[in-house]
Amino acid sequence: MLAYTPRKPAIHYLNPVAWVVVELCDGSSGAQIYASFKELNKGRIGEPELQEAFESAMVQLLEGELVSIAQPTRRPSGREVK
């Protein structure tokens, strides 16, 4: 599967795990994304292998700048926006 990054023009070849993870990246926290990934793969693969696959995919996506870690948006009062 291919993904293109226009800011730093490049074509990235994503394995199926990375493709699923990028589809789950919707502004949720890493823990929430992992929980969704875990639910999708329920009963298919053991926990250690599942976590390794997820972490490997996240490294690939972050290094390729296909996803980024967002900082929480804060209201002027200092309270987080969810």
PDB file of C-alpha atoms in Angstrom:
ATOM      1  CA  MET A   1       0.000   0.000   0.000  1.00  0.00           C
ATOM      2  CA  LEU A   2       1.272   3.430  -0.881  1.00  0.00           C
ATOM      3  CA  ALA A   3       1.067   6.799   0.831  1.00  0.00           C
ATOM      4  CA  TYR A   4       2.370  10.114  -0.477  1.00  0.00           C
ATOM      5  CA  THR A   5       3.703  12.997   1.629  1.00  0.00           C
ATOM      6  CA  PRO A   6       3.574  16.265  -0.318  1.00  0.00           C
ATOM      7  CA  ARG A   7       5.428  18.399   2.287  1.00  0.00           C
ATOM      8  CA  LYS A   8       8.554  16.278   1.860  1.00  0.00           C
ATOM      9  CA  PRO A   9       7.727  14.667  -1.478  1.00  0.00           C
ATOM     10  CA  ALA A  10       8.009  10.918  -1.064  1.00  0.00           C
ATOM     11  CA  ILE A  11       6.087   7.745  -1.677  1.00  0.00           C
ATOM     12  CA  HIS A  12       5.929   5.415   1.306  1.00  0.00           C
ATOM     13  CA  TYR A  13       5.272   1.692   1.085  1.00  0.00           C
ATOM     14  CA  LEU A  14       3.135   0.662   4.043  1.00  0.00           C
ATOM     15  CA  ASN A  15       2.626  -2.868   5.238  1.00  0.00           C
ATOM     16  CA  PRO A  16      -0.966  -3.845   6.122  1.00  0.00           C
ATOM     17  CA  VAL A  17      -0.420  -3.227   9.852  1.00  0.00           C
ATOM     18  CA  ALA A  18       0.855   0.313   9.253  1.00  0.00           C
ATOM     19  CA  TRP A  19      -2.081   0.968   6.936  1.00  0.00           C
ATOM     20  CA  VAL A  20      -4.572  -0.082   9.627  1.00  0.00           C
ATOM     21  CA  VAL A  21      -2.798   2.014  12.253  1.00  0.00           C
ATOM     22  CA  VAL A  22      -2.804   5.140  10.073  1.00  0.00           C
ATOM     23  CA  GLU A  23      -6.529   4.633   9.477  1.00  0.00           C
ATOM     24  CA  LEU A  24      -7.054   4.553  13.253  1.00  0.00           C
ATOM     25  CA  CYS A  25      -5.152   7.823  13.778  1.00  0.00           C
ATOM     26  CA  ASP A  26      -7.997  10.267  14.274  1.00  0.00           C
ATOM     27  CA  GLY A  27      -6.626  12.561  16.948  1.00  0.00           C
ATOM     28  CA  SER A  28      -7.057   9.971  19.690  1.00  0.00           C
ATOM     29  CA  SER A  29      -4.275   9.237  22.148  1.00  0.00           C
ATOM     30  CA  GLY A  30      -1.739   6.505  21.438  1.00  0.00           C
ATOM     31  CA  ALA A  31      -3.379   4.351  24.103  1.00  0.00           C
ATOM     32  CA  GLN A  32      -6.805   4.775  22.480  1.00  0.00           C
ATOM     33  CA  ILE A  33      -5.416   3.953  19.038  1.00  0.00           C
ATOM     34  CA  TYR A  34      -3.720   0.851  20.436  1.00  0.00           C
ATOM     35  CA  ALA A  35      -6.959  -0.218  22.152  1.00  0.00           C
ATOM     36  CA  SER A  36      -8.811   0.041  18.823  1.00  0.00           C
ATOM     37  CA  PHE A  37      -6.017  -1.847  17.055  1.00  0.00           C
ATOM     38  CA  LYS A  38      -6.125  -4.530  19.743  1.00  0.00           C
ATOM     39  CA  GLU A  39      -9.903  -4.886  19.368  1.00  0.00           C
ATOM     40  CA  LEU A  40      -9.599  -5.277  15.585  1.00  0.00           C
ATOM     41  CA  ASN A  41      -7.067  -8.079  16.046  1.00  0.00           C
ATOM     42  CA  LYS A  42      -8.820  -9.818  18.940  1.00  0.00           C
ATOM     43  CA  GLY A  43      -7.992 -13.529  18.954  1.00  0.00           C
ATOM     44  CA  ARG A  44      -5.713 -13.372  15.903  1.00  0.00           C
ATOM     45  CA  ILE A  45      -2.335 -12.742  17.497  1.00  0.00           C
ATOM     46  CA  GLY A  46      -0.832 -12.821  20.995  1.00  0.00           C
ATOM     47  CA  GLU A  47      -0.359  -9.653  23.047  1.00  0.00           C
ATOM     48  CA  PRO A  48       3.460  -9.409  22.750  1.00  0.00           C
ATOM     49  CA  GLU A  49       3.387  -9.820  18.960  1.00  0.00           C
ATOM     50  CA  LEU A  50       0.459  -7.435  18.643  1.00  0.00           C
ATOM     51  CA  GLN A  51       2.218  -4.734  20.649  1.00  0.00           C
ATOM     52  CA  GLU A  52       5.447  -5.210  18.667  1.00  0.00           C
ATOM     53  CA  ALA A  53       3.559  -4.924  15.362  1.00  0.00           C
ATOM     54  CA  PHE A  54       1.800  -1.765  16.549  1.00  0.00           C
ATOM     55  CA  GLU A  55       4.983  -0.118  17.808  1.00  0.00           C
ATOM     56  CA  SER A  56       6.845  -0.985  14.616  1.00  0.00           C
ATOM     57  CA  ALA A  57       4.044   0.510  12.525  1.00  0.00           C
ATOM     58  CA  MET A  58       4.004   3.684  14.633  1.00  0.00           C
ATOM     59  CA  VAL A  59       7.770   4.106  14.232  1.00  0.00           C
ATOM     60  CA  GLN A  60       7.413   3.711  10.451  1.00  0.00           C
ATOM     61  CA  LEU A  61       4.569   6.244  10.320  1.00  0.00           C
ATOM     62  CA  LEU A  62       6.277   8.797  12.565  1.00  0.00           C
ATOM     63  CA  GLU A  63       9.630   8.550  10.776  1.00  0.00           C
ATOM     64  CA  GLY A  64       7.901   8.929   7.410  1.00  0.00           C
ATOM     65  CA  GLU A  65       5.964  11.908   8.775  1.00  0.00           C
ATOM     66  CA  LEU A  66       2.699  10.236   7.831  1.00  0.00           C
ATOM     67  CA  VAL A  67       1.381  10.885  11.338  1.00  0.00           C
ATOM     68  CA  SER A  68       2.515  13.187  14.111  1.00  0.00           C
ATOM     69  CA  ILE A  69       2.067  13.450  17.824  1.00  0.00           C
ATOM     70  CA  ALA A  70      -0.311  16.306  18.517  1.00  0.00           C
ATOM     71  CA  GLN A  71      -0.082  18.468  21.584  1.00  0.00           C
ATOM     72  CA  PRO A  72      -3.355  18.911  23.511  1.00  0.00           C
ATOM     73  CA  THR A  73      -5.181  22.119  22.696  1.00  0.00           C
ATOM     74  CA  ARG A  74      -5.792  24.235  25.766  1.00  0.00           C
ATOM     75  CA  ARG A  75      -8.498  26.795  26.319  1.00  0.00           C
ATOM     76  CA  PRO A  76      -7.447  30.214  27.630  1.00  0.00           C
ATOM     77  CA  SER A  77      -8.595  29.063  31.081  1.00  0.00           C
ATOM     78  CA  GLY A  78      -5.886  26.380  30.928  1.00  0.00           C
ATOM     79  CA  ARG A  79      -8.354  23.509  30.671  1.00  0.00           C
ATOM     80  CA  GLU A  80      -7.822  20.898  27.971  1.00  0.00           C
ATOM     81  CA  VAL A  81     -10.169  20.662  25.031  1.00  0.00           C
ATOM     82  CA  LYS A  82     -11.256  17.102  24.315  1.00  0.00           C
TER      83      LYS A  82
END
